[in-house]
């Protein structure tokens, strides 16, 4: 369930802030932050409700307001998890889910004057839903996995960083990949599917080998480079004369020998599997 904060009532929000903070100067600054408005087409339009999207205070204010929801769910005996304006409530049946969804929506609308984002909210199995980039699998002992949408976004970003048309060296490409990979696995390394991380490591190295292969424009150059990097003559001839696509050649024995995993580690490519924390 996702809650929309573009229509939050400022008076209700400030009353929740005032429960925890009595400094009138600070309360005035927060009120001014809420009333600052938005700039559109060079003109500033004042805001009477809602919190500024992307504002540094917005996540804190949403937590203060939705603390009421947490207490209400606890009072009802529900199992739930919430992060900012995104929450999951766990019940046993779909029918119960529909009933709780309607009840919670009424509470948010009447008590807190908030609107549930229907596009992001639904009743469904934890296996079908995602939360903070993760979903679940397994029946007896559910485990975390990286959601399909998160994996799709990850691969799209890797494709952008490893485009052959970027015109940079493989070393520079690895330098650009490294901080993104370290940050990504720092979060998603808490999945409980290490095989997914190993598969992604293999996929990334294959993309880099593909870039290297495309960079060797002729069969003669490819053959010479493979021989120089320790590939047997027969394997080098087969690969250099192949009519297969670069993506196919990238996983060939010749390219694995010429550019082993160690080659990319020495360039500084992080391995996602080594960041596994599940």
CSV table of C-alpha atoms in Angstrom, one decimal:
chain,number,residue,atom,x,y,z
A,1,UNK,CA,0.0,0.0,0.0
A,2,UNK,CA,1.4,3.4,-1.0
A,3,UNK,CA,0.2,6.6,0.4
A,4,UNK,CA,0.1,9.8,-1.6
A,5,UNK,CA,1.5,12.9,0.1
A,6,UNK,CA,0.7,15.5,-2.5
A,7,UNK,CA,-2.6,16.3,-0.8
A,8,UNK,CA,-1.5,16.1,2.9
A,9,UNK,CA,-3.2,18.6,5.2
A,10,UNK,CA,-0.6,21.0,6.6
A,11,UNK,CA,-2.5,21.6,9.9
A,12,UNK,CA,-2.8,17.9,10.6
A,13,UNK,CA,0.9,17.3,9.7
A,14,UNK,CA,2.1,20.2,11.9
A,15,UNK,CA,0.0,19.0,14.8
A,16,UNK,CA,1.9,15.7,14.6
A,17,UNK,CA,5.2,17.5,14.4
A,18,UNK,CA,4.3,19.7,17.5
A,19,UNK,CA,3.8,16.5,19.5
A,20,UNK,CA,7.5,15.9,19.4
A,21,UNK,CA,9.0,19.4,19.0
A,22,UNK,CA,8.1,22.5,21.0
A,23,UNK,CA,10.6,24.9,19.6
A,24,UNK,CA,8.4,27.5,17.9
A,25,UNK,CA,11.2,28.8,15.7
A,26,UNK,CA,11.7,25.3,14.3
A,27,UNK,CA,8.0,24.8,13.8
A,28,UNK,CA,7.8,28.1,11.9
A,29,UNK,CA,10.7,27.0,9.6
A,30,UNK,CA,8.9,23.7,8.9
A,31,UNK,CA,5.7,25.5,8.1
A,32,UNK,CA,7.5,27.8,5.7
A,33,UNK,CA,9.1,24.7,4.1
A,34,UNK,CA,5.6,23.3,3.5
A,35,UNK,CA,4.3,26.6,2.2
A,36,UNK,CA,7.3,27.3,-0.1
A,37,UNK,CA,5.4,26.1,-3.2
A,38,UNK,CA,6.8,24.9,-6.5
A,39,UNK,CA,8.3,26.7,-9.5
A,40,UNK,CA,6.6,26.0,-12.8
A,41,UNK,CA,7.5,27.9,-16.0
A,42,UNK,CA,9.5,30.4,-14.0
A,43,UNK,CA,6.6,31.2,-11.7
A,44,UNK,CA,6.3,30.1,-8.0
A,45,UNK,CA,2.9,28.8,-7.0
A,46,UNK,CA,2.2,28.6,-3.2
A,47,UNK,CA,1.2,25.3,-1.8
A,48,UNK,CA,-1.7,24.9,0.7
A,49,UNK,CA,-1.3,21.1,1.1
A,50,UNK,CA,1.2,18.4,0.3
A,51,UNK,CA,4.9,18.1,1.0
A,52,UNK,CA,7.6,19.1,-1.6
A,53,UNK,CA,8.5,16.0,-3.6
A,54,UNK,CA,12.2,15.2,-3.1
A,55,UNK,CA,12.5,17.7,-0.3
A,56,UNK,CA,15.0,16.7,2.4
A,57,UNK,CA,12.4,17.0,5.2
A,58,UNK,CA,9.6,15.1,3.3
A,59,UNK,CA,10.6,11.5,4.4
A,60,UNK,CA,10.9,12.6,8.1
A,61,UNK,CA,7.5,14.3,7.9
A,62,UNK,CA,5.9,11.3,6.3
A,63,UNK,CA,7.2,9.1,9.1
A,64,UNK,CA,5.9,11.4,11.8
A,65,UNK,CA,2.4,11.5,10.2
A,66,UNK,CA,2.3,7.7,9.5
A,67,UNK,CA,3.3,6.9,13.0
A,68,UNK,CA,-0.4,7.1,13.7
A,69,UNK,CA,-1.0,4.4,11.1
A,70,UNK,CA,1.6,2.2,12.7
A,71,UNK,CA,-0.1,2.5,16.1
A,72,UNK,CA,-3.5,1.8,14.6
A,73,UNK,CA,-2.2,-1.4,12.9
A,74,UNK,CA,-0.5,-2.6,16.1
A,75,UNK,CA,-3.8,-2.0,18.0
A,76,UNK,CA,-5.6,-4.1,15.4
A,77,UNK,CA,-3.0,-6.9,15.8
A,78,UNK,CA,-1.8,-6.8,12.2
A,79,UNK,CA,1.6,-7.9,11.0
A,80,UNK,CA,3.0,-5.2,8.8
A,81,UNK,CA,6.2,-3.4,7.6
A,82,UNK,CA,6.5,0.2,6.5
A,83,UNK,CA,9.2,2.4,5.0
A,84,UNK,CA,8.3,6.0,4.6
A,85,UNK,CA,5.0,6.0,2.6
A,86,UNK,CA,5.2,2.4,1.4
A,87,UNK,CA,3.8,-0.3,3.6
A,88,UNK,CA,2.9,-4.0,3.4
A,89,UNK,CA,0.2,-5.5,5.7
A,90,UNK,CA,0.2,-9.3,6.0
A,91,UNK,CA,-3.0,-11.3,6.4
A,92,UNK,CA,-3.9,-15.0,5.8
A,93,UNK,CA,-6.4,-14.8,2.9
A,94,UNK,CA,-7.2,-12.6,-0.1
A,95,UNK,CA,-10.6,-11.9,1.4
A,96,UNK,CA,-9.0,-10.6,4.6
A,97,UNK,CA,-6.7,-8.5,2.5
A,98,UNK,CA,-9.6,-6.8,0.7
A,99,UNK,CA,-11.3,-6.1,3.9
A,100,UNK,CA,-8.1,-4.7,5.6
A,101,UNK,CA,-7.4,-2.6,2.5
A,102,UNK,CA,-10.8,-0.9,2.6
A,103,UNK,CA,-10.6,-0.4,6.3
A,104,UNK,CA,-7.1,1.1,6.3
A,105,UNK,CA,-8.0,3.4,3.3
A,106,UNK,CA,-11.0,4.7,5.3
A,107,UNK,CA,-8.7,5.4,8.3
A,108,UNK,CA,-6.2,7.2,6.2
A,109,UNK,CA,-8.8,9.3,4.4
A,110,UNK,CA,-10.9,10.2,7.5
A,111,UNK,CA,-8.3,10.4,10.2
A,112,UNK,CA,-5.2,11.7,8.4
A,113,UNK,CA,-6.8,13.2,5.3
A,114,UNK,CA,-4.5,11.2,3.1
A,115,UNK,CA,-5.1,9.4,-0.2
A,116,UNK,CA,-4.0,5.9,-1.1
A,117,UNK,CA,-2.2,5.6,-4.4
A,118,UNK,CA,-4.4,3.0,-6.2
A,119,UNK,CA,-1.8,2.5,-8.9
A,120,UNK,CA,0.8,1.3,-6.5
A,121,UNK,CA,-1.5,-0.5,-4.1
A,122,UNK,CA,-3.1,-3.9,-4.4
A,123,UNK,CA,-4.0,-7.1,-2.6
A,124,UNK,CA,-1.8,-10.0,-3.6
A,125,UNK,CA,0.5,-12.8,-2.5
A,126,UNK,CA,3.9,-11.6,-1.1
A,127,UNK,CA,5.4,-13.6,-3.9
A,128,UNK,CA,3.7,-11.4,-6.5
A,129,UNK,CA,4.2,-8.1,-4.7
A,130,UNK,CA,7.5,-6.3,-4.2
A,131,UNK,CA,8.7,-4.1,-1.4
A,132,UNK,CA,11.8,-1.9,-1.5
A,133,UNK,CA,13.1,-3.8,-4.5
A,134,UNK,CA,12.6,-7.3,-3.0
A,135,UNK,CA,10.0,-10.0,-3.3
A,136,UNK,CA,9.7,-13.4,-1.8
A,137,UNK,CA,9.8,-17.1,-2.8
A,138,UNK,CA,9.3,-20.4,-1.0
A,139,UNK,CA,6.3,-21.7,1.0
A,140,UNK,CA,7.4,-23.2,4.3
A,141,UNK,CA,10.2,-20.7,4.9
A,142,UNK,CA,9.8,-17.7,2.6
A,143,UNK,CA,13.1,-16.1,1.5
A,144,UNK,CA,14.0,-12.8,0.0
A,145,UNK,CA,14.9,-12.4,-3.7
A,146,UNK,CA,15.6,-9.4,-5.9
A,147,UNK,CA,12.4,-8.3,-7.6
A,148,UNK,CA,12.1,-8.7,-11.4
A,149,UNK,CA,11.7,-4.9,-11.8
A,150,UNK,CA,14.9,-4.3,-9.9
A,151,UNK,CA,16.9,-6.8,-12.0
A,152,UNK,CA,15.5,-5.2,-15.2
A,153,UNK,CA,16.6,-1.7,-14.0
A,154,UNK,CA,20.0,-3.1,-13.0
A,155,UNK,CA,20.6,-4.7,-16.4
A,156,UNK,CA,19.5,-1.6,-18.2
A,157,UNK,CA,22.0,0.5,-16.3
A,158,UNK,CA,24.8,-2.0,-17.0
A,159,UNK,CA,23.9,-1.9,-20.7
A,160,UNK,CA,24.3,1.9,-20.7
A,161,UNK,CA,27.7,1.7,-19.0
A,162,UNK,CA,29.0,-1.0,-21.4
A,163,UNK,CA,27.8,0.4,-24.7
A,164,UNK,CA,30.5,-0.1,-27.3
A,165,UNK,CA,29.6,3.3,-28.8
A,166,UNK,CA,30.8,5.1,-25.7
A,167,UNK,CA,34.3,4.9,-27.2
A,168,UNK,CA,36.2,4.4,-23.9
A,169,UNK,CA,38.8,1.8,-23.0
A,170,UNK,CA,37.8,-1.4,-21.2
A,171,UNK,CA,39.7,-0.1,-18.1
A,172,UNK,CA,37.7,3.1,-18.1
A,173,UNK,CA,34.5,1.1,-18.5
A,174,UNK,CA,35.3,-1.0,-15.5
A,175,UNK,CA,36.1,2.2,-13.5
A,176,UNK,CA,32.7,3.5,-14.3
A,177,UNK,CA,31.0,0.2,-13.4
A,178,UNK,CA,32.8,-0.2,-10.1
A,179,UNK,CA,31.0,2.4,-7.9
A,180,UNK,CA,27.6,1.5,-9.3
A,181,UNK,CA,28.2,-2.2,-8.6
A,182,UNK,CA,29.5,-1.7,-5.1
A,183,UNK,CA,26.5,0.5,-4.2
A,184,UNK,CA,24.0,-1.9,-5.8
A,185,UNK,CA,25.3,-5.0,-4.0
A,186,UNK,CA,25.7,-3.1,-0.8
A,187,UNK,CA,21.9,-3.0,-0.8
A,188,UNK,CA,20.8,-6.0,-2.8
A,189,UNK,CA,23.5,-8.3,-1.3
A,190,UNK,CA,21.0,-8.9,1.4
A,191,UNK,CA,18.9,-11.1,-0.9
A,192,UNK,CA,18.8,-14.9,-0.1
A,193,UNK,CA,19.6,-16.0,-3.7
A,194,UNK,CA,23.4,-16.0,-4.1
A,195,UNK,CA,23.0,-17.8,-7.5
A,196,UNK,CA,21.3,-14.6,-8.8
A,197,UNK,CA,24.4,-12.6,-8.0
A,198,UNK,CA,26.7,-15.2,-9.5
A,199,UNK,CA,24.6,-15.2,-12.7
A,200,UNK,CA,24.8,-11.4,-12.9
A,201,UNK,CA,28.6,-11.5,-12.4
A,202,UNK,CA,28.9,-13.9,-15.3
A,203,UNK,CA,26.6,-11.8,-17.5
A,204,UNK,CA,28.6,-8.6,-16.8
A,205,UNK,CA,31.9,-10.3,-17.7
A,206,UNK,CA,30.3,-11.6,-20.9
A,207,UNK,CA,29.2,-8.1,-21.8
A,208,UNK,CA,32.8,-6.8,-21.3
A,209,UNK,CA,34.2,-9.7,-23.4
A,210,UNK,CA,31.7,-8.8,-26.1
A,211,UNK,CA,33.0,-5.2,-26.0
A,212,UNK,CA,36.6,-6.4,-26.2
A,213,UNK,CA,35.8,-8.6,-29.2
A,214,UNK,CA,34.0,-5.9,-31.1
A,215,UNK,CA,37.0,-3.7,-30.5
A,216,UNK,CA,39.2,-6.1,-32.5
A,217,UNK,CA,37.9,-5.2,-36.0
A,218,UNK,CA,39.4,-7.9,-38.2
A,219,UNK,CA,39.9,-11.7,-38.1
A,220,UNK,CA,43.7,-11.3,-38.3
A,221,UNK,CA,43.8,-8.9,-35.4
A,222,UNK,CA,41.5,-11.2,-33.3
A,223,UNK,CA,43.7,-14.2,-34.1
A,224,UNK,CA,46.9,-12.3,-33.2
A,225,UNK,CA,45.4,-11.0,-29.9
A,226,UNK,CA,44.1,-14.4,-28.8
A,227,UNK,CA,47.5,-16.1,-29.5
A,228,UNK,CA,49.3,-13.3,-27.6
A,229,UNK,CA,47.0,-13.9,-24.6
A,230,UNK,CA,47.8,-17.6,-24.4
A,231,UNK,CA,45.0,-19.2,-26.5
A,232,UNK,CA,45.9,-22.4,-28.4
A,233,UNK,CA,46.2,-22.0,-32.2
A,234,UNK,CA,43.2,-24.2,-33.0
A,235,UNK,CA,40.9,-22.3,-30.7
A,236,UNK,CA,42.2,-19.0,-31.8
A,237,UNK,CA,41.6,-19.9,-35.5
A,238,UNK,CA,38.1,-21.2,-34.8
A,239,UNK,CA,37.1,-18.0,-32.9
A,240,UNK,CA,38.8,-15.5,-35.2
A,241,UNK,CA,37.1,-17.1,-38.3
A,242,UNK,CA,33.7,-17.6,-36.7
A,243,UNK,CA,30.6,-16.0,-38.2
A,244,UNK,CA,28.8,-16.1,-34.9
A,245,UNK,CA,27.7,-12.9,-33.2
A,246,UNK,CA,30.0,-11.1,-30.8
A,247,UNK,CA,27.6,-12.0,-28.0
A,248,UNK,CA,28.0,-15.7,-28.9
A,249,UNK,CA,31.8,-15.5,-29.1
A,250,UNK,CA,32.0,-13.7,-25.8
A,251,UNK,CA,31.3,-16.9,-24.0
A,252,UNK,CA,33.6,-19.1,-26.1
A,253,UNK,CA,36.5,-21.0,-24.6
A,254,UNK,CA,38.9,-18.9,-26.5
A,255,UNK,CA,37.7,-15.6,-24.9
A,256,UNK,CA,37.4,-17.2,-21.5
A,257,UNK,CA,41.1,-18.2,-21.7
A,258,UNK,CA,42.3,-14.9,-23.1
A,259,UNK,CA,40.2,-12.8,-20.7
A,260,UNK,CA,39.6,-14.9,-17.6
A,261,UNK,CA,37.7,-13.7,-14.5
A,262,UNK,CA,41.1,-12.8,-13.0
A,263,UNK,CA,41.7,-10.3,-15.8
A,264,UNK,CA,38.6,-8.3,-14.8
A,265,UNK,CA,39.4,-8.6,-11.1
A,266,UNK,CA,42.8,-7.1,-11.7
A,267,UNK,CA,41.1,-4.2,-13.6
A,268,UNK,CA,39.1,-3.5,-10.4
A,269,UNK,CA,35.7,-5.0,-11.4
A,270,UNK,CA,33.8,-5.8,-8.2
A,271,UNK,CA,32.2,-9.3,-8.0
A,272,UNK,CA,28.6,-9.1,-6.8
A,273,UNK,CA,28.7,-12.6,-5.3
A,274,UNK,CA,31.5,-11.6,-2.9
A,275,UNK,CA,29.2,-8.9,-1.5
A,276,UNK,CA,26.5,-11.5,-0.6
A,277,UNK,CA,25.1,-10.8,3.0
A,278,UNK,CA,22.1,-13.1,3.0
